[in-house]
Short mmCIF file of C-alpha atoms in Angstrom, two decimals:
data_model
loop_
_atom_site.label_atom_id
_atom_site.label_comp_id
_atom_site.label_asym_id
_atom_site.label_seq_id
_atom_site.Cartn_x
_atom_site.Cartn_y
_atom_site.Cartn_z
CA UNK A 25 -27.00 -54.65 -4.17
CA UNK A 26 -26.01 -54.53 -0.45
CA UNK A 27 -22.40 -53.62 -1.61
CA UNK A 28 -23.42 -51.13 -3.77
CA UNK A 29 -25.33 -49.47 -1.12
CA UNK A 30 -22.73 -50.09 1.21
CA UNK A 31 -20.06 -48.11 -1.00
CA UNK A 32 -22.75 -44.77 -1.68
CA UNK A 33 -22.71 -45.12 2.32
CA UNK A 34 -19.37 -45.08 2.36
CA UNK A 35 -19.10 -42.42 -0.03
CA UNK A 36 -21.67 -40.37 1.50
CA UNK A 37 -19.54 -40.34 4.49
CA UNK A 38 -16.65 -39.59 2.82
CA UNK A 39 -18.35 -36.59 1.38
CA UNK A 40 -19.57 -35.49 4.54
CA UNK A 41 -16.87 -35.81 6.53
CA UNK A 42 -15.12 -33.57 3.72
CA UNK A 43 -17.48 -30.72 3.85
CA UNK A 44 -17.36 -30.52 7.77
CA UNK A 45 -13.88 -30.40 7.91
CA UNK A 46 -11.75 -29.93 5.02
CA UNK A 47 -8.16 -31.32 5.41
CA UNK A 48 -5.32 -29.17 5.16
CA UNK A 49 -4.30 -30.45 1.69
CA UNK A 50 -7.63 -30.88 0.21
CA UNK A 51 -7.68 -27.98 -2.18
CA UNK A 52 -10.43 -26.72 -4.19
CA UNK A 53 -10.57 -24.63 -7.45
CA UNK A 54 -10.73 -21.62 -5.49
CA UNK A 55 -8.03 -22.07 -3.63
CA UNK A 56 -5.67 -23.23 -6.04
CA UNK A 57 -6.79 -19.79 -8.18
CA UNK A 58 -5.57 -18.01 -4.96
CA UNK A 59 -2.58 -19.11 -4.26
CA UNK A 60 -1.58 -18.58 -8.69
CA UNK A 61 -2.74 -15.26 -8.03
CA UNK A 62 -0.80 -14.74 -4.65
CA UNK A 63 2.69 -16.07 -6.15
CA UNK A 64 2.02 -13.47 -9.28
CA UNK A 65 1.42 -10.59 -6.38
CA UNK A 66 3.45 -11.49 -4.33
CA UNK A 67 6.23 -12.07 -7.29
CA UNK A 68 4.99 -8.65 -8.48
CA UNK A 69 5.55 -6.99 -4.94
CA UNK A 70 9.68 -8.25 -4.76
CA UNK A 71 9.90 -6.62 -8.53
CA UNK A 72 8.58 -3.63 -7.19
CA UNK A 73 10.87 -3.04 -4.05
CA UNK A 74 13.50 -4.36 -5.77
CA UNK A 75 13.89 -3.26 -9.47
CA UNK A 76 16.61 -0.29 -10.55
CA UNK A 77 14.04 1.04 -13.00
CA UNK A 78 11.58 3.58 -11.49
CA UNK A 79 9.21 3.44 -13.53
CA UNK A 80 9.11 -0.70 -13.79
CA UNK A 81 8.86 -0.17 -9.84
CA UNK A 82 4.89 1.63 -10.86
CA UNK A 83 4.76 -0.72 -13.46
CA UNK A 84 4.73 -3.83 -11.72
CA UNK A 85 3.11 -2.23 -9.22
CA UNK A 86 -0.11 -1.88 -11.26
CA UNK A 87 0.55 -6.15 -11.12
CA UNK A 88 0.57 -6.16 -7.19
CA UNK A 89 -2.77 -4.37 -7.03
CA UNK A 90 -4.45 -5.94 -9.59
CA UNK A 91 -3.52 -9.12 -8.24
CA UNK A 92 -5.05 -8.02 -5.15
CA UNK A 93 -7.81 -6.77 -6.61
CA UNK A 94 -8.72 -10.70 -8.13
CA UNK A 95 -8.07 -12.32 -4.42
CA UNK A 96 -10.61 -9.70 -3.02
CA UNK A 97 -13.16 -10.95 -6.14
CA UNK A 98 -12.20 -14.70 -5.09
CA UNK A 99 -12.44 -13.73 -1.52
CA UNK A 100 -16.40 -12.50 -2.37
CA UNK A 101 -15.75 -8.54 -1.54
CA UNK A 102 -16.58 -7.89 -4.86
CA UNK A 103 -17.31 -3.91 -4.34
CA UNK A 104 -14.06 -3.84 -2.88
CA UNK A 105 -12.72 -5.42 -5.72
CA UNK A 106 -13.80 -3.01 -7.73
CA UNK A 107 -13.31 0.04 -5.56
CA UNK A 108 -9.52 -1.24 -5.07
CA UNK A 109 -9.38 -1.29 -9.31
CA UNK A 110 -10.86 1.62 -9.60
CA UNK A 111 -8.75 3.87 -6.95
CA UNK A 112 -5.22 1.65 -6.57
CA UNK A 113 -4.82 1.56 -10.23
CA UNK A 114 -7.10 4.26 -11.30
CA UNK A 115 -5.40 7.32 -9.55
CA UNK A 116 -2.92 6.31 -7.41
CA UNK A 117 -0.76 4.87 -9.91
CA UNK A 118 -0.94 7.44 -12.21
CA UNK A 119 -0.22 9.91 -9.16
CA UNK A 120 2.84 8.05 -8.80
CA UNK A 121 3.84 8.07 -11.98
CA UNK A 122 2.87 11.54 -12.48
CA UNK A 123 5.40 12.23 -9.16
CA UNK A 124 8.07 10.39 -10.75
CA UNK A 125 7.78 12.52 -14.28
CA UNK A 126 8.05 15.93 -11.99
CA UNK A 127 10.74 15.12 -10.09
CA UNK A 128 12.79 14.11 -13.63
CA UNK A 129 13.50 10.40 -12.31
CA UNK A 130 15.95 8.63 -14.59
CA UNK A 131 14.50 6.49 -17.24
CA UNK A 132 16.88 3.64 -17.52
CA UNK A 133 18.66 2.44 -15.04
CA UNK A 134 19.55 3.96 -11.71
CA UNK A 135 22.15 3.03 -10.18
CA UNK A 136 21.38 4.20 -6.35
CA UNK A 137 18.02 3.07 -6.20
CA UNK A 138 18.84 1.10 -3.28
CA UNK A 139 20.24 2.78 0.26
CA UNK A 140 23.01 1.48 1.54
CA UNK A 141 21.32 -0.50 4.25
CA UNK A 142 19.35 -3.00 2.07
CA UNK A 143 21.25 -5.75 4.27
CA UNK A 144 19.51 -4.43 7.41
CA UNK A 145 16.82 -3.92 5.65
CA UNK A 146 16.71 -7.63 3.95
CA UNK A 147 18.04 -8.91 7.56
CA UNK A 148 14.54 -7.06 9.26
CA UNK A 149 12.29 -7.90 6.66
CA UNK A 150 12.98 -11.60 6.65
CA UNK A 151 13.13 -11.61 10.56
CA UNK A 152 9.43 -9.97 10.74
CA UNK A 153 8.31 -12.29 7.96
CA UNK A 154 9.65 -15.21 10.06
CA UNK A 155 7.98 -14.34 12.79
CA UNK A 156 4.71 -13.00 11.23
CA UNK A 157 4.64 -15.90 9.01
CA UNK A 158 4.79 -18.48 12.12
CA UNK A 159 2.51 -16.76 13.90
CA UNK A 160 -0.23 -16.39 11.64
CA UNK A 161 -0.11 -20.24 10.52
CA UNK A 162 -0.04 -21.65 13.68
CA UNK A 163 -3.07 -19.57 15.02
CA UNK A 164 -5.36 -19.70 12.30
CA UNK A 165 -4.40 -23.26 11.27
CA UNK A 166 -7.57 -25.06 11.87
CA UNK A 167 -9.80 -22.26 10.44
CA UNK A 168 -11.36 -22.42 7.06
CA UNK A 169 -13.43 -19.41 5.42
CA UNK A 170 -17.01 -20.86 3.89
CA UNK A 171 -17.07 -19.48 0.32
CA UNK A 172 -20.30 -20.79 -0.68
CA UNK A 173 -23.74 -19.25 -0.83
CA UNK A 174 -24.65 -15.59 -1.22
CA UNK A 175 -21.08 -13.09 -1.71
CA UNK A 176 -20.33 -11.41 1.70
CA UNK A 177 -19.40 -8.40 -0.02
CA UNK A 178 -21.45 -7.73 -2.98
CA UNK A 179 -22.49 -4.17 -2.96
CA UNK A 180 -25.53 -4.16 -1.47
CA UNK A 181 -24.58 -5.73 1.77
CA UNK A 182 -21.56 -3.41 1.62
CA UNK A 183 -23.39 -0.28 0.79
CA UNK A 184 -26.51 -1.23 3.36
CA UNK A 185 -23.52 -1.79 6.30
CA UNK A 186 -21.67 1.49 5.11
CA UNK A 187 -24.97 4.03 5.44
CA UNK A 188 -26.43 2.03 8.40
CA UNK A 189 -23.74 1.48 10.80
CA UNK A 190 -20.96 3.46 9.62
CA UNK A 191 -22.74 7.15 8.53
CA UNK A 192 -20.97 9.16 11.08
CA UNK A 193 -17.22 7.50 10.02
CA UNK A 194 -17.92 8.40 6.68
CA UNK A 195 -19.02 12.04 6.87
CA UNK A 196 -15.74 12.25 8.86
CA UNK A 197 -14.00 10.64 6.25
CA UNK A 198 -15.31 12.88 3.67
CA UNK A 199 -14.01 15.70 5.57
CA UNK A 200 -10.80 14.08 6.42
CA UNK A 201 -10.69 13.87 2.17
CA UNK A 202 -11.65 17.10 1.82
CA UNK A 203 -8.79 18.35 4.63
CA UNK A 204 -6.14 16.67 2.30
CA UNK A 205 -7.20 18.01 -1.09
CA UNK A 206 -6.46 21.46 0.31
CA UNK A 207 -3.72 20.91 2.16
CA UNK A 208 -2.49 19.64 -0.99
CA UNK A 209 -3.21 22.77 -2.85
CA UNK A 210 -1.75 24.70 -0.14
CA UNK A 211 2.06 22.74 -0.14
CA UNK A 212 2.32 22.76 -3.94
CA UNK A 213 1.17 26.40 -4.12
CA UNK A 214 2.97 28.18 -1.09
CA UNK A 215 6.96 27.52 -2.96
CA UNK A 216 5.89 29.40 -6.19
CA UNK A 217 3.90 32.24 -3.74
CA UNK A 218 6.88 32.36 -1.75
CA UNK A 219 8.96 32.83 -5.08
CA UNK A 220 6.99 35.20 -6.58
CA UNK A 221 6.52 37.27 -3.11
CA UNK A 222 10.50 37.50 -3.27
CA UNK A 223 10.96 38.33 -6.35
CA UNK A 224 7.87 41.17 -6.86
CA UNK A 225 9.80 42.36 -3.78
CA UNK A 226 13.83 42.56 -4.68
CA UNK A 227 13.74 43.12 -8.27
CA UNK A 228 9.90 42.79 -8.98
CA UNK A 229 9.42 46.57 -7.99
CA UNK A 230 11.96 48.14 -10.37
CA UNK A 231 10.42 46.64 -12.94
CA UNK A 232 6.98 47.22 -11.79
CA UNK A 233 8.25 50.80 -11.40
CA UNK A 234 9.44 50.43 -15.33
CA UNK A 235 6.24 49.26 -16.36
CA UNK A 236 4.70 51.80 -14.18
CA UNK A 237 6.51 54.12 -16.36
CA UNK B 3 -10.60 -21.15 1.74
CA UNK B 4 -8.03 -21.77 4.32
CA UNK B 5 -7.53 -18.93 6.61
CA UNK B 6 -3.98 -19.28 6.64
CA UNK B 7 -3.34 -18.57 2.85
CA UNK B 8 -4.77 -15.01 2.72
CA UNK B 9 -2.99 -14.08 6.42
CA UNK B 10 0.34 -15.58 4.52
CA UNK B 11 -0.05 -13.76 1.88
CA UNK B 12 -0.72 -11.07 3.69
CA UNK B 13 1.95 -11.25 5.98
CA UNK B 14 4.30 -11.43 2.93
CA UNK B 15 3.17 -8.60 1.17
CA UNK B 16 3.60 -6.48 4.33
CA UNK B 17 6.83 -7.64 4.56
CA UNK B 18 8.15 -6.35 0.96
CA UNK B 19 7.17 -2.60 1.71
CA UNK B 20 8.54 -2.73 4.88
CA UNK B 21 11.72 -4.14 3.03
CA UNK B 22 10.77 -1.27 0.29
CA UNK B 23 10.45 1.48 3.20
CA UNK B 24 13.87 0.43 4.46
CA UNK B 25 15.77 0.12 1.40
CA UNK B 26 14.31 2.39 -0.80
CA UNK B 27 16.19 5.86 -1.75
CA UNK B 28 13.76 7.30 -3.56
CA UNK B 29 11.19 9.06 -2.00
CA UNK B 30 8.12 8.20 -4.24
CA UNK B 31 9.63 4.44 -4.36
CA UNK B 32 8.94 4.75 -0.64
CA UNK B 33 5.61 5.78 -1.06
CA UNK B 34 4.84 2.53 -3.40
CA UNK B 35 6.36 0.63 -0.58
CA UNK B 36 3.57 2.07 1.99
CA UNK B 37 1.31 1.54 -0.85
CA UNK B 38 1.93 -2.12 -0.40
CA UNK B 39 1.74 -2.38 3.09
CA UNK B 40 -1.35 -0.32 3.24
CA UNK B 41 -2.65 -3.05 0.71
CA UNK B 42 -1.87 -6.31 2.98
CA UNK B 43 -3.28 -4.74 6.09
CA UNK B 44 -6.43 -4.32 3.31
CA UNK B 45 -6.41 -8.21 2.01
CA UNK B 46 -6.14 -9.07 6.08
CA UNK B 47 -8.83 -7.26 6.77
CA UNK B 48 -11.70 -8.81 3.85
CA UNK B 49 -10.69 -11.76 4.56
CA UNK B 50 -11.11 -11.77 8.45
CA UNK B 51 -14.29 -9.80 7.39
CA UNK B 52 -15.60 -13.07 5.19
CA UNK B 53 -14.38 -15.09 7.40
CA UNK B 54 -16.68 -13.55 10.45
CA UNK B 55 -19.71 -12.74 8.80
CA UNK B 56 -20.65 -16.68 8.01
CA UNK B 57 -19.16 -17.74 11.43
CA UNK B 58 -20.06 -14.90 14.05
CA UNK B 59 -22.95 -13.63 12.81
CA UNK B 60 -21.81 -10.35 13.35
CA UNK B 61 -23.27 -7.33 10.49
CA UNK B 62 -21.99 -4.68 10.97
CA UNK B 63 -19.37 -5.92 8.25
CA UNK B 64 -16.87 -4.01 9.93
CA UNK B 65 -13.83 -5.48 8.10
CA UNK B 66 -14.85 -4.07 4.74
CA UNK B 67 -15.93 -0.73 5.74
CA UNK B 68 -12.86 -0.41 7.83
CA UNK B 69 -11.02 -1.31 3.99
CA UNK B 70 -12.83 1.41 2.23
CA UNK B 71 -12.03 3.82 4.31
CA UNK B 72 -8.49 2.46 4.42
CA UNK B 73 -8.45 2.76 0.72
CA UNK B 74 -9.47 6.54 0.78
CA UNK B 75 -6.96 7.28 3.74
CA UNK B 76 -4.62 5.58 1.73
CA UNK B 77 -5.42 8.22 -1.51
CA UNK B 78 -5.32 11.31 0.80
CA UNK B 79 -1.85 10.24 1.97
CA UNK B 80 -0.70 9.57 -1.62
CA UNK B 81 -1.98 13.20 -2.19
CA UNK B 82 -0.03 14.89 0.86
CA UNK B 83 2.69 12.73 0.18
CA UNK B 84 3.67 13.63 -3.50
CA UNK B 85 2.73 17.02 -2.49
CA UNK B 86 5.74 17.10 -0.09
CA UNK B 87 7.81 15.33 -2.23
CA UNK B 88 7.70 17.84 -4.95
CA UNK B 89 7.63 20.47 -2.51
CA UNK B 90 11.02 18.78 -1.54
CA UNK B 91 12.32 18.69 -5.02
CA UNK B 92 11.87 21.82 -5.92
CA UNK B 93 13.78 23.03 -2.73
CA UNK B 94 16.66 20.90 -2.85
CA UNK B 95 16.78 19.41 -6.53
CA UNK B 96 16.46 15.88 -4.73
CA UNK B 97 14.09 13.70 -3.90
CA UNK B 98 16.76 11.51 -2.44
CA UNK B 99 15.79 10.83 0.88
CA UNK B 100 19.65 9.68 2.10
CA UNK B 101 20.46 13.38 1.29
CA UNK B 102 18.10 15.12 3.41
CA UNK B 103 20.30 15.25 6.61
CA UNK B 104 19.00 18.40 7.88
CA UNK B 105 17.33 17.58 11.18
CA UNK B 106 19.57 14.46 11.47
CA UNK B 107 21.33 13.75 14.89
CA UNK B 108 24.65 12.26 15.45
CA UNK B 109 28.21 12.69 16.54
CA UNK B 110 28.98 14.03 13.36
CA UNK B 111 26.61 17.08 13.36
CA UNK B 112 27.70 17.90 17.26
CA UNK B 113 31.12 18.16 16.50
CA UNK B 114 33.28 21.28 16.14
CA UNK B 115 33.55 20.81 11.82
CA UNK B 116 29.72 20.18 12.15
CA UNK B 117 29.39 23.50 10.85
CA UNK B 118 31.15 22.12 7.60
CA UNK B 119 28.78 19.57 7.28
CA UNK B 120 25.78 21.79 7.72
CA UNK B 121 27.00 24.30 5.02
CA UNK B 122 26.77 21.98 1.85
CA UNK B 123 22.61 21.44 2.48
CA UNK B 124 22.60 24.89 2.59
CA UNK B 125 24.99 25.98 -0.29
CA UNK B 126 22.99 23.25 -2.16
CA UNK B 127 19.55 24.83 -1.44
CA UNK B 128 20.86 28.33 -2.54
CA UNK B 129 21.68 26.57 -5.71
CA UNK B 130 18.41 25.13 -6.23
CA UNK B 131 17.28 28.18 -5.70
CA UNK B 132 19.33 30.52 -7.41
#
């Protein structure tokens, strides 16, 4: 009896003392889903930079931002989430791939995909990783992020913190949005004008005088 | 959640597009590349964003509002971007960023057979063109 108290104590404590402060190697289910889902983005993201296939390169990028979107879901942004699914892999990717169509990219394989400075490039890359990498574990290294209770980003907290606090950065925004969709129009429109201009003027007129006649 | 393993992650995926900026030839492959950095600096910021809101009691939520409009900043560029990359193309019959030399600066271009150099853009434009 007095040992079988003794050992709930015990265990009690044991609990306790693991939900105050989790050890580094104690992982949970979430955790373990995250870091699966960050070696498959993360996996994704080399493919990307490095493949000689263009269109592979927006193909496993759709992978990368995906996989983003399901750490943001077990992160508990889940408006984000979706916003990220819906945008990242809505539109942008298909305004990639759209780009690469127009400007006739191979389909197979290229063979100058890569500059010639990928070794400065690999040799800067790993450096900054290095030193980001370092940096990042050895400052946040006794910090844990409390998953449990109510989502921090389900879309009511998100939507109430976006039109209460953040109005005047979104109008902006908005404007900053509409800004780019014209200036859009106005770069993909002003070659053909400037085509058309030249060529109603040289050789455009005789035949304007033809059909005049 | 350990902190750690989204700033890691993070970290990492920044990383790869600045490896994809460097490397890249291709002028939309560079714009994936931004893509993903524009992406890490987004997972960095929800998940400092989680972290403070059960911690510093802070509500503005500023880490995921500053990721949505990151995300539409992010789609505007995209826009502009393969806007001026078609632009580009349809100039030069490239989108091969190596070749665009115009503005470049260097010993070769101050020379006296810099003039050689700065013809072929040139003859290659009025082929595009013509």
């Amino acid at each position: 009896m007095t040992l079988a108290a003794a050992a709930t104590a015990v265990a009690t404590d044991a609990t306790s003392m693991a939900a105050e402060s989790p050890g580094f190697l104690s992982p949970t289910g979430v955790e373990i889903a995250f870091l699966l889902v960050g070696v498959v983005t993360f996996g994704a993201a080399i493919v990307t930079v490095t493949t000689r296939q263009l269109v592979h390169a927006a193909l496993w990028l759709v992978v990368t931002l995906g996989g983003l979107a399901v750490e943001y879901l077990l992160l508990t942004a889940e408006f984000i989430a979706w916003v990220q699914v819906l945008i990242y892999v809505g539109s942008v990717v298909v305004l990639l791939l759209f780009g690469l169509m127009l400007t006739k990219a191979p389909i197979g394989r290229s063979p100058d995909a890569d500059s010639g400075n990928r070794w400065a490039a690999l040799t800067v890359a790993v450096a900054t990783a290095a030193a980001l990498v370092w940096v990042v574990v050895d400052a946040f290294r006794t910090t844990w992020i409390d998953l449990d209770g109510a989502p921090a980003g389900s879309t009511e907290v998100t939507g109430k913190a976006l039109f209460q606090n953040w109005v005047l950065p979104f109008e902006a925004l908005s404007v900053l949005l509409l800004a780019a969709l014209v200036g859009a129009i106005v770069l993909s429109r002003k070659a053909k004008a400037d085509a058309t201009a030249t060529t109603a003027s040289v050789p455009g007129s005789r035949s304007d005088k033809g059909g005049a006649r | 959640m350990h902190l750690a393993y989204p700033a890691v992650l993070s970290a990492l995926l920044f990383c790869t597009g600045l490896y994809g900026v460097l490397a890249r030839r291709n002028a939309i492959l560079v714009l994936m590349s931004v893509e993903l950095m524009l992406n890490a600096v987004n997972l960095n910021l929800v998940a400092f964003d989680v972290w403070l809101s059960r911690t510093a009691e802070e509500t503005l939520h500023s880490g995921q509002a500053l990721t949505l409009f990151t995300i539409a900043i992010a789609a505007a560029e995209i826009g502009i971007g393969l806007a001026i990359v078609l632009a580009v193309y349809r100039n030069r019959g490239t989108s091969d960023i190596d070749k665009l030399r115009d503005t470049a600066e260097g010993p070769e271009t101050d020379g006296p057979d810099g003039e050689a150099h700065a013809a072929e853009p040139a003859a290659e434009k009025a082929e595009a063109s013509a």
